[in-house]
Tab-separated table of C-alpha atoms in Angstrom:
chain	number	residue	atom	x	y	z
A	353	MET	CA	-123.154	-117.879	-45.233
A	354	THR	CA	-119.960	-116.366	-43.699
A	355	PRO	CA	-120.662	-113.744	-40.575
A	356	ALA	CA	-121.534	-110.313	-41.158
A	357	ALA	CA	-118.187	-108.151	-40.090
A	358	PRO	CA	-117.992	-106.791	-36.899
A	359	THR	CA	-119.195	-102.101	-37.242
A	360	PRO	CA	-116.213	-100.543	-37.072
A	361	ALA	CA	-115.511	-98.577	-33.680
A	362	TYR	CA	-114.947	-95.661	-35.808
A	363	ARG	CA	-117.622	-94.497	-38.479
A	364	ARG	CA	-116.642	-92.549	-41.394
A	365	LEU	CA	-118.754	-89.445	-41.632
A	366	SER	CA	-120.736	-88.537	-45.228
A	367	VAL	CA	-118.947	-85.064	-46.269
A	368	GLU	CA	-122.021	-83.358	-44.650
A	369	GLU	CA	-122.010	-84.969	-41.241
A	370	ARG	CA	-118.498	-83.639	-41.401
A	371	ARG	CA	-118.723	-80.027	-42.189
A	372	THR	CA	-122.074	-80.252	-39.555
A	373	GLN	CA	-119.315	-81.372	-37.109
A	374	LEU	CA	-116.433	-79.187	-38.081
A	375	LEU	CA	-119.071	-76.045	-38.451
A	376	ASP	CA	-120.024	-77.171	-34.891
A	377	ALA	CA	-116.581	-77.067	-33.253
A	378	ALA	CA	-116.022	-73.741	-35.138
A	379	LEU	CA	-119.122	-72.253	-33.464
A	380	GLY	CA	-118.028	-73.502	-29.925
A	381	LEU	CA	-114.875	-71.786	-30.209
A	382	PHE	CA	-116.558	-68.358	-31.414
A	383	ALA	CA	-118.541	-68.989	-27.950
A	384	HIS	CA	-115.590	-67.747	-26.457
A	385	ARG	CA	-113.412	-65.984	-28.737
A	386	ALA	CA	-113.615	-62.935	-31.776
A	387	PRO	CA	-113.847	-64.539	-34.921
A	388	GLU	CA	-110.781	-63.172	-36.212
A	389	ASP	CA	-108.998	-65.191	-33.062
A	390	VAL	CA	-110.532	-68.737	-34.217
A	391	SER	CA	-107.743	-70.709	-36.465
A	392	LEU	CA	-108.993	-73.641	-38.206
A	393	ASP	CA	-106.265	-75.373	-36.487
A	394	ASP	CA	-108.101	-74.788	-33.361
A	395	VAL	CA	-110.804	-76.486	-35.067
A	396	ALA	CA	-108.950	-79.425	-35.624
A	397	GLU	CA	-108.162	-79.815	-32.690
A	398	ALA	CA	-111.525	-79.112	-30.744
A	399	ALA	CA	-113.026	-81.498	-33.214
A	400	GLY	CA	-110.790	-84.020	-32.540
A	401	VAL	CA	-109.799	-84.569	-36.537
A	402	SER	CA	-106.818	-83.792	-38.112
A	403	ARG	CA	-105.226	-80.270	-39.706
A	404	PRO	CA	-105.426	-81.844	-43.305
A	405	LEU	CA	-109.132	-81.958	-43.355
A	406	VAL	CA	-109.916	-79.284	-41.592
A	407	TYR	CA	-108.225	-77.402	-44.375
A	408	ARG	CA	-109.554	-79.662	-46.794
A	409	TYR	CA	-112.719	-78.295	-46.005
A	410	PHE	CA	-112.629	-74.575	-45.762
A	411	PRO	CA	-109.155	-73.930	-48.314
A	412	GLY	CA	-110.333	-70.326	-47.873
A	413	GLY	CA	-109.214	-70.340	-44.407
A	414	LYS	CA	-110.861	-68.744	-41.293
A	415	GLN	CA	-112.651	-66.537	-43.510
A	416	GLN	CA	-114.471	-69.084	-45.315
A	417	LEU	CA	-114.886	-70.834	-41.919
A	418	TYR	CA	-116.701	-67.895	-40.702
A	419	GLU	CA	-119.035	-67.167	-43.487
A	420	ALA	CA	-119.894	-70.898	-43.099
A	421	ALA	CA	-120.351	-70.941	-39.315
A	422	LEU	CA	-122.828	-67.570	-40.080
A	423	ARG	CA	-124.656	-69.497	-43.052
A	424	SER	CA	-125.219	-72.411	-40.758
A	425	ALA	CA	-126.546	-70.224	-37.911
A	426	ALA	CA	-128.568	-68.085	-40.335
A	427	GLU	CA	-130.224	-71.014	-41.179
A	428	GLU	CA	-130.859	-72.443	-37.773
A	429	LEU	CA	-131.850	-68.635	-36.593
A	430	GLU	CA	-134.689	-68.586	-40.023
A	431	GLN	CA	-136.052	-71.322	-38.836
A	432	CYS	CA	-137.426	-69.718	-35.344
A	433	PHE	CA	-139.614	-68.169	-37.303
A	434	ASP	CA	-141.057	-70.678	-39.167
A	435	GLU	CA	-144.096	-71.635	-37.106
A	436	PRO	CA	-147.386	-73.256	-38.061
A	437	ARG	CA	-150.203	-70.352	-38.969
A	438	GLN	CA	-152.335	-72.538	-36.527
A	439	GLY	CA	-153.824	-71.039	-33.320
A	440	PRO	CA	-153.836	-67.225	-31.736
A	441	LEU	CA	-151.097	-65.529	-32.982
A	442	VAL	CA	-149.547	-64.312	-29.550
A	443	ALA	CA	-149.019	-67.715	-28.855
A	444	ARG	CA	-147.432	-68.424	-32.514
A	445	LEU	CA	-145.205	-65.280	-31.594
A	446	ARG	CA	-143.927	-66.698	-27.756
A	447	ARG	CA	-142.865	-69.816	-29.079
A	448	ALA	CA	-141.145	-68.324	-31.770
A	449	LEU	CA	-139.231	-66.059	-29.574
A	450	ASP	CA	-138.514	-69.055	-27.190
A	451	ARG	CA	-136.735	-70.676	-30.335
A	452	TYR	CA	-134.808	-67.796	-31.209
A	453	LEU	CA	-133.853	-66.682	-27.332
A	454	ALA	CA	-133.115	-70.563	-26.860
A	455	PHE	CA	-130.534	-69.552	-29.523
A	456	VAL	CA	-128.823	-66.996	-28.226
A	457	HIS	CA	-128.757	-68.849	-25.009
A	458	GLU	CA	-126.448	-71.456	-26.476
A	459	HIS	CA	-124.482	-69.755	-28.632
A	460	ASP	CA	-124.177	-66.904	-25.799
A	461	THR	CA	-120.766	-64.752	-26.897
A	462	GLY	CA	-120.697	-66.712	-30.045
A	463	PHE	CA	-123.969	-64.777	-31.144
A	464	SER	CA	-122.816	-61.743	-30.793
A	465	ALA	CA	-119.371	-62.567	-32.573
A	466	LEU	CA	-121.570	-63.809	-35.457
A	467	LEU	CA	-123.552	-61.030	-35.471
A	468	GLN	CA	-121.072	-57.870	-35.070
A	469	GLY	CA	-118.267	-59.921	-36.971
A	470	GLY	CA	-114.747	-58.525	-36.512
A	471	SER	CA	-112.052	-56.410	-38.038
A	472	VAL	CA	-110.920	-59.143	-40.526
A	473	VAL	CA	-114.235	-60.864	-41.074
A	474	GLU	CA	-116.364	-58.424	-41.827
A	475	THR	CA	-117.106	-58.276	-45.357
A	476	SER	CA	-120.325	-56.749	-47.460
A	477	ARG	CA	-121.253	-60.547	-47.808
A	478	THR	CA	-121.181	-61.683	-44.241
A	479	THR	CA	-123.566	-57.820	-43.847
A	480	ALA	CA	-125.616	-59.831	-46.357
A	481	ILE	CA	-125.965	-63.054	-44.598
A	482	VAL	CA	-127.240	-61.553	-41.520
A	483	ASP	CA	-130.129	-58.657	-43.267
A	484	GLY	CA	-131.117	-61.807	-45.010
A	485	VAL	CA	-132.055	-63.324	-41.574
A	486	ARG	CA	-133.775	-60.275	-41.134
A	487	ARG	CA	-135.426	-59.798	-43.934
A	488	ALA	CA	-137.024	-63.499	-43.849
A	489	ALA	CA	-137.850	-62.788	-39.860
A	490	ALA	CA	-139.765	-59.798	-41.089
A	491	GLU	CA	-141.587	-61.965	-44.475
A	492	HIS	CA	-142.268	-65.102	-41.321
A	493	ILE	CA	-144.252	-62.457	-38.942
A	494	LEU	CA	-145.798	-60.450	-41.864
A	495	ARG	CA	-147.756	-63.683	-43.195
A	496	HIS	CA	-148.882	-64.167	-39.949
A	497	LEU	CA	-149.988	-60.948	-39.677
A	498	GLY	CA	-152.310	-62.483	-42.301
A	499	VAL	CA	-151.768	-59.624	-44.764
A	500	ALA	CA	-151.074	-60.426	-48.411
A	501	GLU	CA	-149.517	-56.970	-49.413
A	502	PRO	CA	-148.202	-55.412	-46.448
A	503	GLY	CA	-148.335	-51.733	-47.137
A	504	PRO	CA	-144.927	-49.025	-46.026
A	505	ARG	CA	-145.889	-48.455	-41.989
A	506	LEU	CA	-147.004	-52.142	-41.276
A	507	ARG	CA	-143.290	-53.068	-42.673
A	508	MET	CA	-141.342	-50.936	-41.233
A	509	THR	CA	-142.748	-51.598	-37.661
A	510	VAL	CA	-142.223	-55.261	-37.952
A	511	ARG	CA	-138.598	-54.301	-39.123
A	512	MET	CA	-138.345	-52.300	-35.998
A	513	TRP	CA	-139.077	-54.403	-34.162
A	514	ILE	CA	-136.905	-57.132	-35.147
A	515	THR	CA	-133.943	-55.094	-34.818
A	516	ALA	CA	-135.307	-54.225	-31.474
A	517	VAL	CA	-135.462	-57.778	-30.563
A	518	GLU	CA	-131.642	-58.245	-32.080
A	519	ALA	CA	-130.863	-55.511	-29.959
A	520	ALA	CA	-132.408	-57.038	-26.951
A	521	SER	CA	-130.457	-60.132	-27.015
A	522	LEU	CA	-127.236	-58.559	-27.630
A	523	ILE	CA	-127.852	-56.500	-24.629
A	524	TRP	CA	-129.213	-59.342	-22.604
A	525	LEU	CA	-125.849	-61.665	-22.982
A	526	ASP	CA	-124.075	-57.943	-22.223
A	527	GLU	CA	-126.058	-57.955	-18.647
A	528	ASP	CA	-125.441	-62.025	-17.603
A	529	LYS	CA	-128.944	-63.167	-18.981
A	530	GLU	CA	-131.021	-60.764	-17.279
A	531	PRO	CA	-134.411	-60.438	-17.045
A	532	PRO	CA	-134.809	-64.640	-17.186
A	533	LEU	CA	-135.468	-65.827	-20.441
A	534	ASP	CA	-139.506	-65.900	-19.806
A	535	GLU	CA	-140.029	-62.398	-19.020
A	536	LEU	CA	-137.491	-61.247	-21.759
A	537	ARG	CA	-139.872	-63.150	-24.231
A	538	ASP	CA	-143.290	-61.936	-23.023
A	539	TRP	CA	-142.084	-58.191	-22.492
A	540	LEU	CA	-140.699	-58.185	-26.329
A	541	VAL	CA	-144.008	-59.601	-27.126
A	542	GLU	CA	-146.043	-56.633	-25.115
A	543	GLN	CA	-143.780	-53.978	-27.152
A	544	PHE	CA	-144.462	-55.500	-30.419
A	545	VAL	CA	-148.290	-55.657	-29.984
A	546	ALA	CA	-147.434	-52.087	-27.928
A	547	VAL	CA	-145.995	-50.768	-31.463
A	548	LEU	CA	-148.514	-52.624	-33.702
A	549	SER	CA	-151.002	-49.821	-31.632
A	550	VAL	CA	-149.094	-47.143	-32.260
A	551	THR	CA	-149.122	-47.499	-35.315
A	552	ALA	CA	-153.072	-48.458	-35.739
A	553	GLY	CA	-153.638	-45.160	-34.786
A	554	ARG	CA	-151.998	-43.949	-37.812
A	555	ASP	CA	-152.496	-47.006	-40.638
A	556	PRO	CA	-156.077	-48.936	-40.905
A	557	GLN	CA	-153.918	-51.997	-42.707
A	558	THR	CA	-152.296	-52.514	-39.037
A	559	ALA	CA	-155.617	-51.237	-37.721
A	560	THR	CA	-157.149	-54.586	-38.939
A	561	VAL	CA	-153.971	-56.401	-37.629
A	562	VAL	CA	-154.432	-55.003	-34.150
A	563	ARG	CA	-158.143	-55.828	-34.127
A	564	ALA	CA	-157.489	-59.453	-35.365
A	565	LEU	CA	-154.683	-60.072	-32.620
A	566	ALA	CA	-157.214	-58.760	-30.257
A	567	SER	CA	-160.269	-61.214	-30.716
A	568	ALA	CA	-158.299	-63.710	-31.626
A	569	ASP	CA	-156.763	-63.678	-27.979
A	570	GLY	CA	-158.548	-61.971	-26.184
B	13	MET	CA	-98.883	6.059	-41.522
B	14	THR	CA	-98.986	3.533	-44.085
B	15	PRO	CA	-102.200	1.982	-45.497
B	16	ALA	CA	-103.352	-1.479	-44.133
B	17	ALA	CA	-102.373	-3.579	-46.914
B	18	PRO	CA	-105.584	-4.697	-48.861
B	19	THR	CA	-106.994	-7.503	-47.935
B	20	PRO	CA	-105.633	-10.935	-50.475
B	21	ALA	CA	-108.923	-12.167	-52.308
B	22	TYR	CA	-107.453	-15.934	-51.507
B	23	ARG	CA	-107.876	-16.692	-47.676
B	24	ARG	CA	-105.209	-19.362	-45.863
B	25	LEU	CA	-107.678	-21.084	-43.463
B	26	SER	CA	-107.018	-22.489	-40.660
B	27	VAL	CA	-105.887	-26.306	-40.220
B	28	GLU	CA	-108.822	-26.766	-38.659
B	29	GLU	CA	-111.113	-25.139	-40.996
B	30	ARG	CA	-109.504	-26.826	-43.605
B	31	ARG	CA	-110.041	-30.086	-42.094
B	32	THR	CA	-113.709	-28.934	-41.835
B	33	GLN	CA	-113.688	-28.191	-45.730
B	34	LEU	CA	-112.268	-31.640	-46.400
B	35	LEU	CA	-114.632	-33.265	-44.409
B	36	ASP	CA	-117.511	-31.479	-45.327
B	37	ALA	CA	-115.880	-32.828	-49.267
B	38	ALA	CA	-115.954	-35.694	-47.985
B	39	LEU	CA	-119.350	-36.496	-46.583
B	40	GLY	CA	-120.815	-35.156	-49.829
B	41	LEU	CA	-119.027	-37.825	-51.610
B	42	PHE	CA	-120.310	-40.698	-49.200
B	43	ALA	CA	-123.949	-39.237	-50.185
B	44	HIS	CA	-123.579	-40.735	-53.449
B	45	ARG	CA	-120.574	-43.705	-53.296
B	46	ALA	CA	-119.894	-46.558	-50.974
B	47	PRO	CA	-116.762	-45.114	-48.783
B	48	GLU	CA	-114.570	-47.867	-50.073
B	49	ASP	CA	-114.943	-45.782	-53.598
B	50	VAL	CA	-114.337	-42.745	-52.559
B	51	SER	CA	-110.143	-41.891	-53.121
B	52	LEU	CA	-108.463	-39.154	-51.803
B	53	ASP	CA	-108.311	-37.358	-55.279
B	54	ASP	CA	-111.520	-37.279	-55.426
B	55	VAL	CA	-112.430	-35.109	-52.240
B	56	ALA	CA	-108.894	-32.600	-53.814
B	57	GLU	CA	-110.873	-32.366	-56.469
B	58	ALA	CA	-114.572	-31.935	-54.670
B	59	ALA	CA	-113.161	-29.741	-52.232
B	60	GLY	CA	-110.890	-28.245	-54.925
B	61	VAL	CA	-107.462	-28.293	-53.949
B	62	SER	CA	-104.208	-29.591	-54.511
B	63	ARG	CA	-104.308	-33.903	-54.212
B	64	PRO	CA	-100.556	-33.074	-51.849
B	65	LEU	CA	-103.190	-31.030	-49.313
B	66	VAL	CA	-105.378	-33.561	-49.038
B	67	TYR	CA	-102.695	-36.183	-48.427
B	68	ARG	CA	-101.209	-34.185	-45.871
B	69	TYR	CA	-104.235	-34.272	-44.162
B	70	PHE	CA	-104.765	-37.928	-43.976
B	71	PRO	CA	-101.604	-39.437	-44.490
B	72	GLY	CA	-103.552	-42.863	-43.831
B	73	GLY	CA	-105.727	-43.056	-47.101
B	74	LYS	CA	-109.206	-43.623	-47.449
B	75	GLN	CA	-109.424	-45.767	-44.130
B	76	GLN	CA	-108.147	-42.678	-41.921
B	77	LEU	CA	-110.568	-40.224	-44.182
B	78	TYR	CA	-113.738	-42.213	-43.289
B	79	GLU	CA	-112.822	-43.170	-39.798
B	80	ALA	CA	-112.483	-39.134	-39.755
B	81	ALA	CA	-115.661	-38.552	-41.652
B	82	LEU	CA	-117.276	-40.777	-39.104
B	83	ARG	CA	-115.876	-39.137	-36.104
B	84	SER	CA	-117.389	-35.918	-37.557
B	85	ALA	CA	-120.736	-36.968	-38.217
B	86	ALA	CA	-120.772	-38.808	-34.546
B	87	GLU	CA	-120.174	-35.551	-33.240
B	88	GLU	CA	-122.584	-33.783	-35.073
B	89	LEU	CA	-125.119	-36.697	-34.369
B	90	GLU	CA	-124.399	-36.951	-30.170
B	91	GLN	CA	-125.180	-33.183	-30.500
B	92	CYS	CA	-128.727	-33.838	-31.658
B	93	PHE	CA	-129.710	-34.973	-28.346
B	94	ASP	CA	-128.167	-32.606	-26.101
B	95	GLU	CA	-131.162	-30.443	-25.289
B	96	PRO	CA	-131.894	-28.428	-22.788
B	97	ARG	CA	-133.572	-29.824	-19.286
B	98	GLN	CA	-136.590	-27.590	-19.636
B	99	GLY	CA	-140.021	-28.064	-20.820
B	100	PRO	CA	-142.261	-31.416	-21.538
B	101	LEU	CA	-139.800	-33.985	-21.753
B	102	VAL	CA	-142.414	-35.164	-24.821
B	103	ALA	CA	-141.436	-31.614	-26.367
B	104	ARG	CA	-137.696	-32.375	-25.955
B	105	LEU	CA	-137.923	-35.389	-27.539
B	106	ARG	CA	-139.387	-34.110	-30.668
B	107	ARG	CA	-136.717	-31.397	-30.573
B	108	ALA	CA	-133.846	-33.951	-30.770
B	109	LEU	CA	-135.458	-36.329	-33.052
B	110	ASP	CA	-136.274	-33.198	-35.589
B	111	ARG	CA	-132.406	-32.338	-35.522
B	112	TYR	CA	-131.769	-35.800	-35.822
B	113	LEU	CA	-133.626	-37.040	-38.465
B	114	ALA	CA	-132.991	-33.340	-40.142
B	115	PHE	CA	-129.286	-34.714	-40.200
B	116	VAL	CA	-130.297	-38.067	-41.786
B	117	HIS	CA	-132.475	-36.482	-44.260
B	118	GLU	CA	-128.978	-34.390	-44.693
B	119	HIS	CA	-126.892	-36.665	-45.532
B	120	ASP	CA	-128.716	-38.907	-47.371
B	121	THR	CA	-127.156	-42.497	-48.182
B	122	GLY	CA	-123.779	-40.915	-46.643
B	123	PHE	CA	-125.478	-41.518	-43.838
B	124	SER	CA	-126.366	-45.013	-44.630
B	125	ALA	CA	-122.775	-45.604	-45.812
B	126	LEU	CA	-121.600	-44.559	-42.536
B	127	LEU	CA	-123.437	-46.329	-40.488
B	128	GLN	CA	-123.015	-49.657	-42.067
B	129	GLY	CA	-118.901	-49.077	-43.489
B	130	GLY	CA	-118.328	-51.786	-46.159
B	131	SER	CA	-116.098	-54.004	-46.990
B	132	VAL	CA	-112.922	-52.378	-46.787
B	133	VAL	CA	-113.604	-49.695	-44.389
B	134	GLU	CA	-115.199	-51.535	-41.810
B	135	THR	CA	-112.641	-51.841	-38.545
B	136	SER	CA	-113.643	-52.490	-34.513
B	137	ARG	CA	-112.772	-48.616	-34.559
B	138	THR	CA	-115.392	-47.430	-36.679
B	139	THR	CA	-117.934	-49.949	-35.216
B	140	ALA	CA	-117.103	-48.687	-31.609
B	141	ILE	CA	-117.459	-45.093	-32.688
B	142	VAL	CA	-120.876	-45.917	-33.978
B	143	ASP	CA	-121.834	-47.436	-30.840
B	144	GLY	CA	-120.373	-44.356	-29.146
B	145	VAL	CA	-122.931	-42.424	-30.323
B	146	ARG	CA	-125.574	-44.940	-29.336
B	147	ARG	CA	-124.585	-45.130	-26.042
B	148	ALA	CA	-124.138	-40.904	-25.670
B	149	ALA	CA	-127.806	-40.719	-27.295
B	150	ALA	CA	-128.472	-43.078	-24.550
B	151	GLU	CA	-126.857	-41.108	-21.897
B	152	HIS	CA	-128.811	-38.233	-22.847
B	153	ILE	CA	-132.425	-39.888	-22.629
B	154	LEU	CA	-132.032	-41.567	-19.575
B	155	ARG	CA	-130.837	-37.938	-18.056
B	156	HIS	CA	-133.829	-35.962	-19.421
B	157	LEU	CA	-136.068	-38.694	-17.972
B	158	GLY	CA	-134.653	-37.731	-14.615
B	159	VAL	CA	-133.322	-41.031	-13.097
B	160	ALA	CA	-130.398	-41.051	-11.095
B	161	GLU	CA	-129.300	-44.872	-11.594
B	162	PRO	CA	-131.626	-46.161	-14.004
B	163	GLY	CA	-131.911	-50.125	-13.440
B	164	PRO	CA	-131.900	-52.844	-16.182
B	165	ARG	CA	-135.313	-52.840	-17.566
B	166	LEU	CA	-135.515	-48.620	-18.110
B	167	ARG	CA	-131.781	-49.041	-19.894
B	168	MET	CA	-132.685	-51.489	-22.424
B	169	THR	CA	-135.808	-50.215	-23.280
B	170	VAL	CA	-133.945	-47.212	-23.773
B	171	ARG	CA	-131.301	-48.656	-26.062
B	172	MET	CA	-133.872	-50.736	-27.799
B	173	TRP	CA	-136.051	-47.323	-28.649
B	174	ILE	CA	-132.589	-45.838	-30.030
B	175	THR	CA	-131.869	-49.130	-32.311
B	176	ALA	CA	-135.623	-48.859	-33.393
B	177	VAL	CA	-135.108	-45.692	-34.199
B	178	GLU	CA	-131.931	-46.189	-36.038
B	179	ALA	CA	-133.390	-48.761	-38.383
B	180	ALA	CA	-136.183	-46.769	-38.906
B	181	SER	CA	-133.783	-43.909	-40.577
B	182	LEU	CA	-132.042	-46.503	-42.511
B	183	ILE	CA	-136.055	-47.971	-43.469
B	184	TRP	CA	-136.883	-43.802	-44.189
B	185	LEU	CA	-133.677	-43.357	-46.811
B	186	ASP	CA	-134.513	-46.980	-48.470
B	187	GLU	CA	-138.477	-45.840	-48.514
B	188	ASP	CA	-138.037	-42.698	-50.397
B	189	LYS	CA	-138.507	-40.541	-47.024
B	190	GLU	CA	-142.108	-42.193	-46.945
B	191	PRO	CA	-143.602	-41.446	-44.530
B	192	PRO	CA	-143.056	-37.105	-44.353
B	193	LEU	CA	-140.277	-36.609	-41.397
B	194	ASP	CA	-142.771	-34.714	-39.262
B	195	GLU	CA	-144.928	-37.863	-39.084
B	196	LEU	CA	-142.174	-40.196	-38.522
B	197	ARG	CA	-141.328	-37.982	-35.822
B	198	ASP	CA	-144.275	-38.209	-33.749
B	199	TRP	CA	-144.950	-41.742	-35.134
B	200	LEU	CA	-141.495	-42.672	-33.291
B	201	VAL	CA	-142.320	-40.641	-30.085
B	202	GLU	CA	-145.385	-42.409	-29.969
B	203	GLN	CA	-143.791	-45.918	-30.110
B	204	PHE	CA	-141.018	-44.365	-26.923
B	205	VAL	CA	-144.044	-43.658	-24.750
B	206	ALA	CA	-145.753	-47.184	-25.902
B	207	VAL	CA	-142.402	-49.294	-25.035
B	208	LEU	CA	-141.666	-47.392	-21.529
B	209	SER	CA	-145.280	-48.143	-21.167
B	210	VAL	CA	-144.855	-51.611	-21.609
B	211	THR	CA	-141.869	-51.694	-19.244
B	212	ALA	CA	-143.772	-49.734	-16.362
B	213	GLY	CA	-146.003	-52.688	-16.547
B	214	ARG	CA	-142.630	-54.718	-15.062
B	215	ASP	CA	-140.660	-52.053	-13.481
B	216	PRO	CA	-141.359	-49.687	-10.948
B	217	GLN	CA	-138.744	-47.289	-11.971
B	218	THR	CA	-140.081	-46.859	-15.168
B	219	ALA	CA	-143.896	-47.052	-14.103
B	220	THR	CA	-142.952	-43.557	-11.914
B	221	VAL	CA	-141.030	-42.247	-15.068
B	222	VAL	CA	-143.992	-43.009	-17.187
B	223	ARG	CA	-146.020	-41.071	-14.784
B	224	ALA	CA	-144.099	-38.157	-14.954
B	225	LEU	CA	-144.492	-38.555	-18.944
B	226	ALA	CA	-148.060	-37.810	-18.710
B	227	SER	CA	-148.697	-35.469	-15.504
B	228	ALA	CA	-145.745	-33.062	-17.416
B	229	ASP	CA	-147.310	-33.524	-20.809
B	230	GLY	CA	-150.962	-34.603	-20.093
């Protein structure tokens, strides 16, 4: 028997692993620079790989890189609101917000840059990706509320709250992450319950949801 | 004495009047078409003027036309929240929202198009114009709340509500203007009082504002 060949120090990454590595490097750069100021060369340098390799993965240039990074962030964000349907509703919402705010905290100004795009990178496609995250978050929340066919008032309330949460995260980053993360999370949850309660006064379906919220968590 | 010359049937418009006429025509077109699909020729036809005249006013082409229309809409929107500081606060807020929602109703899909831009027209300049309207609305509201130096929690609450109102108007246009305008207005006012009350539990400054609201309007 011949001895096994020693494992090479440099392991070849799979296509998917390499792609993830490059997108991680790009997201790191977006955290400190506007998307239009991040070149493929910068990504090569940050990832410690050759420039031709980066160009092979993103032949469409920085626009393609930005869209891929946005799509990858969007997938991660959508997973934040994918929470098992167990236990009190308010506790589930807090866990989802914890994950979401951890993402905002981790990606910092890269989060703002991704959401707001920039002069070079904004297209109807990137707007659609961001809208897709908002829509997915709304769907997740409506499912948790246990409503099979949410009416317009309940849907509008949930979508307004999601927009408000997004605005809060951007303001929070602008304001040097004040208030502390835990307080921000609880504050947002309280706001959700408050606006749902307002809608409950105008919409019997939402009133049922608010009663369920109170009985399960009270 | 010679008799006065008869007034010509065709009155020459001043530069400002002509500009306003052309922007009104453009806003009308944006109500039915994406900004990138509105050409200067379309504006000339809609306004019943010659094409060279429109090109003289907007030598920068459709990007300049769009920005001018956005700026003109922004000025009108900012005025919505410019309300005399008299009478109960809630009544003032209702009047401001009445004006704002009338603007949304009148400009219809043109309002969405202006706010959301499009693939051709979105630039950091147009984003700055829209952000300027949000900031002006927040300033107006904070002044009405009678707070000289609003702290971060109160400011964040007001800015979140403004974003939620903006989201509500876009959803409202999408949902064939349901619920009716008066209901939407009252619902938005109630939400504002509700989120302020939530913040009051965490912030003494906001608690003072909420007490003043209750005593003046209760």
